[in-house]
Amino acid sequence: MLRSHTCGELNKTHLGGKVTLCGWVNSMRDHGGVTFFDIRDRYGITQAVCSPEDSADIFEEIKQLRSEWVVRVEGIVSERPAETVNLRIQTGEIEVRVQNLKIMNPSLPLPFELSEAGKTDEILKLKYRYIDIRSPRLNGNLRKRALFSHKVREFLIKENFTDVETPVLTKSTPEGARDFIVPSRLNPGNFYALPQSPQLFKQLLMIGGIDRYFQIAKCFRDEDLRADRQPEFTQIDMEMSFVEEDDVIAVTERMLKYAIEEAFGLEISIPFPRITYDESVSKYGSDTPDMRIPFEYRDLTDIFKNTGIKILKEIIEKRGIIKGFAVAEGGSISLKDIENIDKLVREAGGGGLGWIRFRTDEIQSPFKKLLDAETINKLKPDGKSGNSILFFLGGKPKPVRENLNMIKKAVAGKAFKPQAGIFKFTWVTDFPLFEYDEAEKRLQAVHHPFTSPREEDIPKFKTGPSGMKSRAYDIVLNGIEIGGGSIRINSRQIQEEVFKTIGVEKKVYLERFGFLLEALEYGAPPHGGIAMGLDRLIMLLAGEDSIRDTIAFPKTQKGACPLTNAPGSVEESLLKENKIRVDIPKTE
């Protein structure tokens, strides 16, 4: 073996022993004729030391070393002088007196210093990703991801789930985003699609009697990118037969608790709280509520109905609403902050910001003279004064909600900073089955068209499908959706009703989904499941701001890889074999 120990392993129990270490030169220090250098691997750092008295030849060789050179060191473990002990690292009480040194590979000067990686241009780091991976933060994230994935598998296998790989080359069955397509040389003019998810295959596995399936699955979506989105991503995919919503939710909670506690050392309490979609949108203005932020929206319409505030009364008479939220201990929000927030609202097309600052014995507000004591008491947060501010808006429900969300974001940055290491999981349930698409002028599925409606709503296919509720559930962590699932449709008749309702012609859905519809007629059991974004979940648990910091080789926001220069052109002969002609319009 090239090494006897790793660079994070040695301590005082190894004193006097001869060891061999391999790694990268992390730093060099010359202290008056004695040279120290740190050797690093993924396990840690060990200090090596050499003087001319130890070996003149080796001492001279060590002086040639530079940062990130790969070396092999043989030496004796010695105790550090008391004044040089570094208890911040595991090897901080020892050092290795070098007896032999081999330079295994020198290194060019790095394009960026590892210690400065956080300040380095992102494209440069992606171009030299193999160097960035050496940094303890990114290296640690990848190892935590690997351990988390292992613990997920460990838990699910104990729960009688079967790990099944589903095809990567499949049929184009759009699920809300563009497909990546792959030409078939053996079938000219035809294409495979890379799966946006294993959705249809896992349903077929349930029909096939697998009963409990899981997969840590690679998925592909050709869509615009952002900090928590990549063209290829990984999800924890699960499906179960003969279950209802509570069964899937319970297994998911126990799996997350086990894997998070084992991989990250965090304490997770279950069951997670649940909130309905309607309540979430009403109270928090979103179906992905951040339960760390203690701002709940209140409907103030009835309170303002009988006040002397003319502009609010006119809004109410036109069937608008008045809605707002209170900020406890709002002293950190100045009048200048309020003016800036009011400006944001007006620039977004709102009619302006209403506000009341409550103090122990008085209020401050543009509407102060128009508010009587009874109205003020009703408006106080929880009926208390303290030092708080109530922000409110009037208008139609949707723009009011959107503008309140904008205000909440601005206010949260001033008055509330979530503590690091606090993780608030929430289930959002009872989603609508359909929503109206203004651009397409038709209903579309809120989740995907394989989501089952509630049984009592099935008659509404004929009378009013826009009011139907689904058997879907999302899991949200700190205001970010990390997964979603549902009880699936296991009846061909209902599945065809969904396709018809969202405007898919029979010819189209038979061509795209005929194999699923046929399978549903061969004894499809009741089944349901969930898919969770592994990259996004690890991002949150690791305290990162981008999923790129949890993926070994991610793409840029334009879907490019600066390291390999993908995507790129291919040889003309390959295009001919696949009967493809590239016709790119010239730009003037």
Coordinates of C-alpha atoms in Angstrom, one line a residue:
M1 CA 0.0 0.0 0.0
L2 CA 1.2 3.5 -0.7
R3 CA 0.1 4.8 2.7
S4 CA -0.2 3.4 6.2
H5 CA -2.6 6.1 7.6
T6 CA -4.7 9.0 6.4
C7 CA -3.9 12.6 7.1
G8 CA -6.8 12.9 9.6
E9 CA -6.0 9.8 11.6
L10 CA -2.9 10.3 13.7
N11 CA -2.8 11.3 17.4
K12 CA -0.7 10.8 20.5
T13 CA -1.5 7.1 20.6
H14 CA 0.7 6.8 17.5
L15 CA 3.8 8.5 19.0
G16 CA 7.1 6.8 18.0
G17 CA 5.5 4.9 15.2
K18 CA 6.7 4.9 11.6
V19 CA 4.0 6.0 9.2
T20 CA 3.5 6.7 5.5
L21 CA 1.1 9.5 4.4
C22 CA 0.0 10.5 0.9
G23 CA -1.7 13.7 -0.1
W24 CA -1.5 17.3 -1.4
V25 CA 0.8 19.9 0.0
N26 CA -1.6 22.3 1.7
S27 CA 0.9 25.0 2.9
M28 CA 4.6 25.5 3.5
R29 CA 6.4 27.4 6.4
D30 CA 10.1 28.0 6.9
H31 CA 11.0 28.8 10.5
G32 CA 14.7 29.6 10.7
G33 CA 16.2 26.5 9.2
V34 CA 13.3 24.2 10.1
T35 CA 10.7 23.6 7.3
F36 CA 7.1 22.7 8.1
F37 CA 4.5 21.7 5.6
D38 CA 0.9 20.4 5.9
I39 CA -0.1 17.4 3.9
R40 CA -3.8 17.1 3.2
D41 CA -6.3 14.4 2.0
R42 CA -10.1 14.2 2.3
Y43 CA -9.7 13.0 5.9
G44 CA -7.8 15.9 7.3
I45 CA -4.4 17.6 7.6
T46 CA -1.1 16.4 9.2
Q47 CA 1.9 18.6 9.9
A48 CA 5.2 17.3 8.6
V49 CA 8.6 18.8 9.7
C50 CA 12.2 18.5 8.6
S51 CA 15.5 20.2 9.4
P52 CA 19.0 19.8 7.9
E53 CA 19.9 17.7 11.0
D54 CA 17.3 15.1 10.1
S55 CA 18.5 14.8 6.4
A56 CA 20.2 17.5 4.4
D57 CA 19.1 15.9 1.1
I58 CA 15.4 15.6 2.1
F59 CA 15.5 19.1 3.6
E60 CA 16.6 20.6 0.2
E61 CA 14.0 18.5 -1.6
I62 CA 11.3 19.7 0.7
K63 CA 12.2 23.3 -0.1
Q64 CA 11.2 22.7 -3.8
L65 CA 7.6 21.8 -2.8
R66 CA 4.7 24.0 -3.8
S67 CA 1.0 24.2 -3.0
E68 CA -1.1 21.2 -4.3
W69 CA 1.9 19.0 -5.2
V70 CA 1.1 15.4 -4.6
V71 CA 3.6 13.8 -2.2
R72 CA 4.3 10.6 -0.2
V73 CA 5.9 11.1 3.2
E74 CA 7.5 8.5 5.5
G75 CA 8.4 9.5 9.0
I76 CA 8.1 9.1 12.7
V77 CA 5.2 10.4 14.7
S78 CA 6.4 13.0 17.3
E79 CA 4.7 15.2 19.9
R80 CA 4.4 18.8 19.0
P81 CA 5.9 21.4 21.3
A82 CA 3.2 22.7 23.7
E83 CA 3.2 26.2 22.1
T84 CA 2.4 24.8 18.6
V85 CA -0.4 22.4 19.6
N86 CA -3.6 23.0 17.5
L87 CA -6.6 21.5 19.1
R88 CA -8.9 22.6 16.3
I89 CA -7.8 19.6 14.2
Q90 CA -7.7 16.0 15.2
T91 CA -3.9 15.7 14.4
G92 CA -3.1 18.9 16.2
E93 CA -1.0 17.4 19.0
I94 CA 1.4 15.5 16.8
E95 CA 3.7 16.0 13.8
V96 CA 5.6 13.7 11.5
R97 CA 9.4 14.0 11.4
V98 CA 10.2 13.3 7.7
Q99 CA 12.6 10.5 6.9
N100 CA 11.8 10.0 3.3
L101 CA 9.9 12.1 0.7
K102 CA 8.6 11.2 -2.8
I103 CA 7.1 13.8 -5.1
M104 CA 4.4 11.8 -6.8
N105 CA 3.2 14.6 -9.1
P106 CA 3.9 18.4 -9.2
S107 CA 1.1 20.9 -9.9
L108 CA 0.7 24.0 -12.0
P109 CA -0.1 27.1 -10.1
L110 CA -3.9 26.9 -9.3
P111 CA -6.3 29.1 -11.2
F112 CA -7.7 30.1 -7.8
E113 CA -6.8 29.5 -4.2
L114 CA -8.9 26.9 -2.4
S115 CA -9.1 29.3 0.6
E116 CA -10.6 31.9 -1.7
A117 CA -13.1 29.6 -3.5
G118 CA -16.0 31.5 -2.0
K119 CA -15.0 34.7 -3.7
T120 CA -14.0 33.1 -7.0
D121 CA -16.0 33.5 -10.2
E122 CA -18.5 30.6 -10.5
I123 CA -17.7 29.9 -14.2
L124 CA -14.0 29.6 -13.3
K125 CA -14.7 27.2 -10.5
L126 CA -16.9 25.1 -12.8
K127 CA -14.2 25.0 -15.4
Y128 CA -11.8 23.6 -12.8
R129 CA -14.4 21.7 -10.8
Y130 CA -11.9 18.9 -9.9
I131 CA -9.9 21.6 -8.0
D132 CA -13.0 23.0 -6.3
I133 CA -14.0 19.5 -5.1
R134 CA -10.7 19.5 -3.1
S135 CA -12.2 22.2 -0.8
P136 CA -13.4 20.8 2.5
R137 CA -16.9 22.4 2.1
L138 CA -17.7 20.9 -1.4
N139 CA -15.9 17.7 -0.6
G140 CA -17.9 17.4 2.6
N141 CA -21.2 18.1 0.9
L142 CA -20.6 15.3 -1.6
R143 CA -19.7 12.8 1.2
K144 CA -22.8 13.9 3.2
R145 CA -24.9 13.4 0.1
A146 CA -23.5 9.9 -0.4
L147 CA -24.1 9.0 3.3
F148 CA -27.6 10.4 3.2
S149 CA -28.4 8.4 0.0
H150 CA -27.0 5.2 1.7
K151 CA -29.2 5.8 4.8
V152 CA -32.3 6.3 2.6
R153 CA -31.6 3.0 0.8
E154 CA -30.9 1.3 4.2
F155 CA -34.2 2.5 5.6
L156 CA -36.4 1.7 2.6
I157 CA -35.0 -1.8 2.1
K158 CA -35.8 -2.6 5.8
E159 CA -39.3 -1.4 5.0
N160 CA -39.7 -4.0 2.2
F161 CA -39.1 -1.6 -0.6
T162 CA -37.5 -2.9 -3.8
D163 CA -34.9 -0.8 -5.6
V164 CA -35.8 -1.0 -9.3
E165 CA -34.1 0.9 -12.1
T166 CA -36.4 2.3 -14.8
P167 CA -35.5 3.2 -18.4
V168 CA -33.5 6.3 -19.2
L169 CA -34.3 6.0 -23.0
T170 CA -38.1 6.2 -23.1
K171 CA -41.1 7.7 -24.9
S172 CA -41.8 11.4 -24.9
T173 CA -44.7 11.9 -22.4
P174 CA -44.4 15.6 -21.4
E175 CA -45.0 16.2 -17.7
G176 CA -44.9 20.0 -17.6
A177 CA -41.5 20.8 -19.0
R178 CA -39.7 20.2 -22.3
D179 CA -38.2 16.7 -22.9
F180 CA -34.6 16.2 -23.8
I181 CA -34.7 14.0 -26.9
V182 CA -32.3 11.4 -28.3
P183 CA -32.4 10.2 -31.9
S184 CA -32.7 6.5 -32.7
R185 CA -30.3 5.4 -35.4
L186 CA -32.1 2.1 -35.8
N187 CA -35.5 3.8 -36.2
P188 CA -34.8 6.8 -38.4
G189 CA -36.9 9.9 -37.8
N190 CA -37.9 8.6 -34.3
F191 CA -36.6 9.8 -31.0
Y192 CA -36.3 8.6 -27.4
A193 CA -36.9 11.1 -24.6
L194 CA -34.9 11.3 -21.3
P195 CA -37.4 10.9 -18.4
Q196 CA -38.6 13.9 -16.5
S197 CA -39.5 11.4 -13.8
P198 CA -40.1 7.6 -13.5
Q199 CA -43.8 8.4 -12.9
L200 CA -45.4 6.1 -15.4
F201 CA -43.0 3.2 -14.9
K202 CA -43.4 3.2 -11.2
Q203 CA -47.2 3.0 -11.7
L204 CA -46.6 0.1 -14.0
L205 CA -44.5 -1.5 -11.3
M206 CA -47.4 -1.3 -8.9
I207 CA -49.7 -2.9 -11.5
G208 CA -46.9 -5.6 -11.8
G209 CA -47.2 -6.4 -8.1
I210 CA -43.9 -5.0 -6.8
D211 CA -46.0 -3.5 -4.0
R212 CA -43.2 -1.2 -2.7
Y213 CA -40.8 0.5 -5.1
F214 CA -38.0 3.0 -4.7
Q215 CA -35.2 4.4 -6.8
I216 CA -32.7 7.2 -6.4
A217 CA -33.4 8.3 -9.9
K218 CA -31.8 10.5 -12.5
C219 CA -34.3 12.9 -14.1
F220 CA -34.1 15.4 -17.0
R221 CA -36.0 18.5 -17.8
D222 CA -35.1 21.0 -20.5
E223 CA -36.2 24.2 -18.7
D224 CA -34.8 27.5 -17.6
L225 CA -32.4 27.1 -14.7
R226 CA -32.0 28.8 -11.3
A227 CA -30.2 28.3 -8.0
D228 CA -32.2 25.2 -7.1
R229 CA -32.8 23.8 -10.6
Q230 CA -30.5 21.8 -13.0
P231 CA -31.3 20.2 -16.4
E232 CA -30.4 16.8 -14.8
F233 CA -31.3 16.2 -11.2
T234 CA -31.8 13.4 -8.8
Q235 CA -34.9 12.5 -6.9
I236 CA -35.8 9.9 -4.2
D237 CA -38.7 8.2 -5.9
M238 CA -41.2 6.0 -4.0
E239 CA -44.4 4.2 -4.8
M240 CA -46.6 1.9 -2.7
S241 CA -49.7 -0.2 -3.4
F242 CA -52.8 -0.5 -1.2
V243 CA -52.2 2.8 0.6
E244 CA -53.9 6.0 1.4
E245 CA -52.3 9.5 1.9
D246 CA -51.4 8.9 5.6
D247 CA -49.5 5.7 4.8
V248 CA -47.2 7.5 2.3
I249 CA -46.7 10.5 4.5
A250 CA -45.8 8.3 7.5
V251 CA -43.2 6.3 5.7
T252 CA -41.7 9.5 4.2
E253 CA -41.4 11.1 7.6
R254 CA -39.8 8.1 9.2
M255 CA -37.3 7.8 6.3
L256 CA -36.4 11.5 6.5
K257 CA -35.9 11.4 10.3
Y258 CA -33.7 8.3 10.0
A259 CA -31.5 9.5 7.1
I260 CA -31.1 13.1 8.3
E261 CA -30.2 12.1 11.9
E262 CA -27.8 9.4 10.7
A263 CA -26.1 11.5 8.0
F264 CA -26.3 15.0 9.4
G265 CA -26.6 14.5 13.2
L266 CA -29.7 16.7 13.4
E267 CA -32.6 15.9 15.6
I268 CA -35.9 15.6 13.6
S269 CA -39.3 15.5 15.3
I270 CA -42.2 13.7 13.6
P271 CA -45.0 13.8 12.7
F272 CA -44.5 17.0 10.7
P273 CA -47.3 19.6 10.9
R274 CA -49.9 19.6 8.1
I275 CA -51.8 22.5 6.5
T276 CA -54.3 22.5 3.7
Y277 CA -53.6 24.3 0.4
D278 CA -56.4 26.8 1.0
E279 CA -55.2 27.6 4.6
S280 CA -51.6 27.9 3.4
V281 CA -52.5 30.4 0.6
S282 CA -54.8 32.3 2.9
K283 CA -52.4 32.5 5.9
Y284 CA -49.1 32.7 4.2
G285 CA -49.8 33.7 0.6
S286 CA -48.1 30.6 -0.8
D287 CA -48.4 26.9 -1.1
T288 CA -44.8 26.6 0.2
P289 CA -45.0 28.3 3.6
D290 CA -41.8 29.1 5.5
M291 CA -42.9 28.2 9.0
R292 CA -39.9 29.8 10.5
I293 CA -41.2 33.3 9.7
P294 CA -44.0 34.2 12.2
F295 CA -46.1 36.4 9.8
E296 CA -49.7 35.2 9.3
Y297 CA -52.1 37.0 7.0
R298 CA -55.4 38.2 8.4
D299 CA -58.5 39.1 6.5
L300 CA -59.4 42.6 7.8
T301 CA -62.3 43.3 5.4
D302 CA -65.0 43.2 8.1
I303 CA -63.1 45.3 10.5
F304 CA -62.5 48.1 8.0
K305 CA -66.1 47.9 6.5
N306 CA -67.5 50.4 8.9
T307 CA -64.6 52.8 9.3
G308 CA -64.3 56.3 7.9
I309 CA -61.5 55.3 5.5
K310 CA -63.1 56.2 2.2
I311 CA -60.5 54.4 -0.1
L312 CA -60.9 51.1 1.9
K313 CA -64.7 51.3 1.9
E314 CA -64.7 51.8 -1.9
I315 CA -62.5 48.7 -2.4
I316 CA -64.8 46.6 -0.2
E317 CA -67.9 47.9 -2.1
K318 CA -66.3 46.7 -5.3
R319 CA -66.0 43.2 -3.7
G320 CA -62.3 43.6 -2.9
I321 CA -60.7 42.5 0.3
I322 CA -58.4 44.1 2.9
K323 CA -55.7 41.8 4.1
G324 CA -52.5 42.2 6.1
F325 CA -50.0 40.9 8.6
A326 CA -48.5 42.1 11.8
V327 CA -44.8 42.2 12.8
A328 CA -44.2 41.8 16.5
E329 CA -41.5 44.0 18.0
G330 CA -41.4 46.1 14.9
G331 CA -39.1 48.8 16.2
S332 CA -36.4 47.9 13.7
I333 CA -38.6 49.1 10.9
S334 CA -38.3 52.8 10.4
L335 CA -40.5 55.3 8.6
K336 CA -38.0 55.3 5.8
D337 CA -38.4 51.6 5.5
I338 CA -42.1 52.0 5.3
E339 CA -41.8 54.6 2.6
N340 CA -39.6 52.2 0.6
I341 CA -42.1 49.4 0.9
D342 CA -44.9 51.7 -0.2
K343 CA -42.9 52.6 -3.2
L344 CA -42.4 48.8 -4.0
V345 CA -46.2 48.3 -3.8
R346 CA -47.0 51.2 -6.1
E347 CA -44.3 50.1 -8.7
A348 CA -46.0 46.7 -8.7
G349 CA -49.3 48.3 -9.6
G350 CA -50.8 48.3 -6.1
G351 CA -52.8 51.2 -4.7
G352 CA -50.3 51.9 -1.8
L353 CA -49.5 50.5 1.6
G354 CA -51.6 50.8 4.7
W355 CA -49.9 50.6 8.0
I356 CA -50.5 51.1 11.8
R357 CA -47.7 51.1 14.3
F358 CA -49.0 50.0 17.8
R359 CA -47.2 51.3 20.9
T360 CA -48.2 50.7 24.5
D361 CA -50.5 53.7 24.8
E362 CA -50.9 55.1 21.2
I363 CA -50.8 54.3 17.5
Q364 CA -49.0 55.9 14.6
S365 CA -50.6 55.7 11.2
P366 CA -51.7 57.9 8.2
F367 CA -55.3 56.8 9.2
K368 CA -54.9 57.6 12.9
K369 CA -57.7 60.2 12.9
L370 CA -60.1 57.9 11.1
L371 CA -59.8 54.9 13.5
D372 CA -61.9 54.7 16.7
A373 CA -60.8 52.8 19.8
E374 CA -63.0 49.8 19.1
T375 CA -61.5 49.3 15.6
I376 CA -58.0 49.8 17.0
N377 CA -58.5 47.1 19.5
K378 CA -59.8 44.7 16.8
L379 CA -56.7 45.4 14.7
K380 CA -54.2 44.9 17.4
P381 CA -52.2 41.6 16.9
D382 CA -53.7 39.1 19.3
G383 CA -55.5 41.9 21.0
K384 CA -52.2 43.2 22.4
S385 CA -50.3 46.5 21.9
G386 CA -46.6 46.0 22.7
N387 CA -44.5 47.5 19.9
S388 CA -45.8 46.0 16.6
I389 CA -46.7 47.1 13.1
L390 CA -49.7 46.0 11.0
F391 CA -49.2 46.2 7.2
F392 CA -52.3 45.9 5.0
L393 CA -53.4 46.2 1.4
G394 CA -56.8 46.4 -0.4
G395 CA -57.9 45.1 -3.8
K396 CA -58.6 41.9 -5.6
P397 CA -57.5 38.8 -3.8
K398 CA -54.7 37.7 -6.2
P399 CA -52.8 41.0 -6.5
V400 CA -53.3 41.6 -2.8
R401 CA -51.7 38.2 -2.0
E402 CA -48.9 38.8 -4.4
N403 CA -48.1 42.2 -3.0
L404 CA -48.3 41.0 0.6
N405 CA -45.8 38.3 -0.3
M406 CA -43.5 41.0 -1.7
I407 CA -43.9 43.1 1.5
K408 CA -43.3 40.1 3.7
K409 CA -40.1 39.4 1.9
A410 CA -38.9 43.0 2.4
V411 CA -40.0 43.1 6.0
A412 CA -38.5 39.7 6.9
G413 CA -35.1 40.9 5.8
K414 CA -35.3 43.8 8.3
A415 CA -37.2 42.4 11.2
F416 CA -36.6 38.7 11.2
K417 CA -33.6 36.5 10.5
P418 CA -34.1 32.7 10.6
Q419 CA -31.6 31.0 12.8
A420 CA -29.1 28.7 11.1
G421 CA -29.7 25.1 11.6
I422 CA -33.4 25.4 12.2
F423 CA -35.4 23.1 9.9
K424 CA -39.2 23.4 9.7
F425 CA -40.9 20.6 7.7
T426 CA -44.5 21.1 6.6
W427 CA -47.0 19.1 4.6
V428 CA -49.4 20.9 2.3
T429 CA -52.5 18.9 1.5
D430 CA -55.8 19.0 -0.4
F431 CA -54.6 20.8 -3.5
P432 CA -57.0 21.7 -6.3
L433 CA -57.0 19.0 -9.0
F434 CA -57.0 21.7 -11.8
E435 CA -56.1 25.3 -12.3
Y436 CA -56.9 27.7 -15.1
D437 CA -54.1 28.5 -17.5
E438 CA -54.6 32.1 -18.8
A439 CA -52.2 31.6 -21.7
E440 CA -53.7 28.4 -22.9
K441 CA -57.3 29.3 -22.0
R442 CA -58.0 25.9 -20.5
L443 CA -57.7 23.9 -17.3
Q444 CA -54.4 22.1 -16.5
A445 CA -53.4 19.7 -13.9
V446 CA -51.9 21.3 -10.8
H447 CA -49.5 18.5 -10.1
H448 CA -49.7 16.0 -13.0
P449 CA -52.5 14.3 -14.8
F450 CA -52.1 11.0 -13.0
T451 CA -53.2 12.5 -9.7
S452 CA -56.4 11.0 -8.3
P453 CA -59.3 13.3 -7.5
R454 CA -61.1 12.9 -4.1
E455 CA -63.7 10.3 -4.5
E456 CA -66.6 12.7 -3.5
D457 CA -65.5 15.1 -6.2
I458 CA -65.6 12.6 -9.2
P459 CA -69.2 13.7 -10.2
K460 CA -67.8 17.3 -10.7
F461 CA -66.1 16.1 -13.9
K462 CA -69.6 16.7 -15.4
T463 CA -70.7 19.7 -13.3
G464 CA -67.7 21.8 -12.4
P465 CA -64.2 20.4 -12.6
S466 CA -62.5 23.7 -11.6
G467 CA -63.7 23.1 -8.1
M468 CA -62.3 19.5 -7.7
K469 CA -59.8 18.7 -5.0
S470 CA -56.9 16.2 -5.5
R471 CA -55.4 13.6 -3.3
A472 CA -52.0 15.3 -3.6
Y473 CA -49.5 16.4 -0.9
D474 CA -46.3 18.4 -1.0
I475 CA -43.6 18.5 1.6
V476 CA -42.0 21.9 2.3
L477 CA -38.8 22.7 4.1
N478 CA -38.1 26.2 5.2
G479 CA -40.3 27.7 2.5
I480 CA -39.0 25.5 -0.3
E481 CA -40.8 22.5 -1.8
I482 CA -38.6 19.5 -1.6
G483 CA -41.1 16.9 -2.8
G484 CA -44.6 16.1 -3.9
G485 CA -46.8 13.1 -4.3
S486 CA -50.3 11.8 -4.5
I487 CA -52.6 8.9 -4.6
R488 CA -52.7 7.9 -8.3
I489 CA -55.5 7.2 -10.6
N490 CA -56.0 3.4 -11.0
S491 CA -59.1 3.6 -13.2
R492 CA -58.9 4.0 -17.0
Q493 CA -62.3 5.8 -17.1
I494 CA -61.1 8.4 -14.6
Q495 CA -57.8 8.8 -16.2
E496 CA -59.4 9.5 -19.6
E497 CA -61.7 12.0 -17.9
V498 CA -58.7 13.9 -16.6
F499 CA -57.1 14.0 -20.1
K500 CA -60.4 15.3 -21.6
T501 CA -60.7 17.9 -18.9
I502 CA -57.3 19.4 -19.5
G503 CA -58.0 19.5 -23.3
V504 CA -55.9 16.5 -24.5
E505 CA -57.5 15.1 -27.6
K506 CA -58.3 11.3 -27.5
K507 CA -56.0 10.6 -30.5
V508 CA -53.1 12.4 -28.6
Y509 CA -53.5 10.8 -25.2
L510 CA -53.9 7.3 -26.8
E511 CA -50.7 7.8 -28.7
R512 CA -48.8 9.2 -25.7
F513 CA -50.3 7.2 -22.9
G514 CA -52.1 4.3 -24.5
F515 CA -49.8 1.7 -22.8
L516 CA -50.7 3.1 -19.3
L517 CA -54.4 3.2 -20.1
E518 CA -54.3 -0.4 -21.2
A519 CA -52.4 -1.4 -18.1
L520 CA -55.0 0.2 -15.8
E521 CA -57.5 -2.3 -17.2
Y522 CA -55.5 -5.3 -16.0
G523 CA -56.2 -5.2 -12.2
A524 CA -54.4 -2.0 -11.2
P525 CA -54.3 -1.7 -7.4
P526 CA -54.9 1.5 -5.5
H527 CA -51.4 3.1 -5.2
G528 CA -49.6 6.3 -4.4
G529 CA -46.2 7.7 -3.8
I530 CA -43.9 10.6 -3.6
A531 CA -40.8 12.1 -5.3
M532 CA -38.3 14.3 -3.4
G533 CA -35.5 16.4 -4.9
L534 CA -32.3 14.9 -3.4
D535 CA -30.1 17.8 -4.6
R536 CA -32.5 20.5 -3.1
L537 CA -32.8 18.6 0.2
I538 CA -29.1 18.3 0.6
M539 CA -28.7 21.9 -0.3
L540 CA -31.0 23.0 2.6
L541 CA -29.5 20.5 5.1
A542 CA -26.0 21.6 4.3
G543 CA -26.8 25.3 4.6
E544 CA -26.0 26.0 0.9
D545 CA -27.7 28.5 -1.4
S546 CA -27.5 26.6 -4.6
I547 CA -27.9 22.9 -5.6
R548 CA -24.7 23.3 -7.6
D549 CA -22.9 23.0 -4.3
T550 CA -24.3 19.5 -3.8
I551 CA -23.6 18.1 -7.3
A552 CA -20.2 16.9 -8.4
F553 CA -20.3 18.3 -11.9
P554 CA -23.2 20.7 -12.4
K555 CA -24.2 22.9 -15.3
T556 CA -24.4 26.7 -15.6
Q557 CA -27.7 28.6 -15.8
K558 CA -27.5 28.1 -19.6
G559 CA -27.2 24.4 -19.2
A560 CA -23.5 24.3 -20.2
C561 CA -20.5 22.5 -18.6
P562 CA -17.4 24.8 -18.7
L563 CA -15.3 21.7 -17.7
T564 CA -16.1 19.5 -20.7
N565 CA -17.5 22.3 -23.0
A566 CA -20.8 20.4 -23.3
P567 CA -23.1 20.7 -25.2
G568 CA -21.0 20.6 -28.3
S569 CA -21.2 19.8 -32.0
V570 CA -20.9 16.2 -33.2
E571 CA -19.2 14.8 -36.3
E572 CA -21.1 15.1 -39.6
S573 CA -20.9 11.3 -40.0
L574 CA -22.9 10.8 -36.8
L575 CA -25.6 13.2 -37.9
K576 CA -25.9 11.3 -41.2
E577 CA -26.2 7.9 -39.5
N578 CA -29.0 9.3 -37.4
K579 CA -30.7 11.0 -40.5
I580 CA -30.4 14.4 -38.8
R581 CA -29.8 17.7 -40.6
V582 CA -28.9 20.8 -38.5
D583 CA -30.4 23.9 -39.8
I584 CA -29.5 26.9 -37.6
P585 CA -30.7 30.3 -38.9
K586 CA -28.0 32.9 -39.4
T587 CA -28.0 35.8 -37.1
E588 CA -27.6 39.2 -38.6

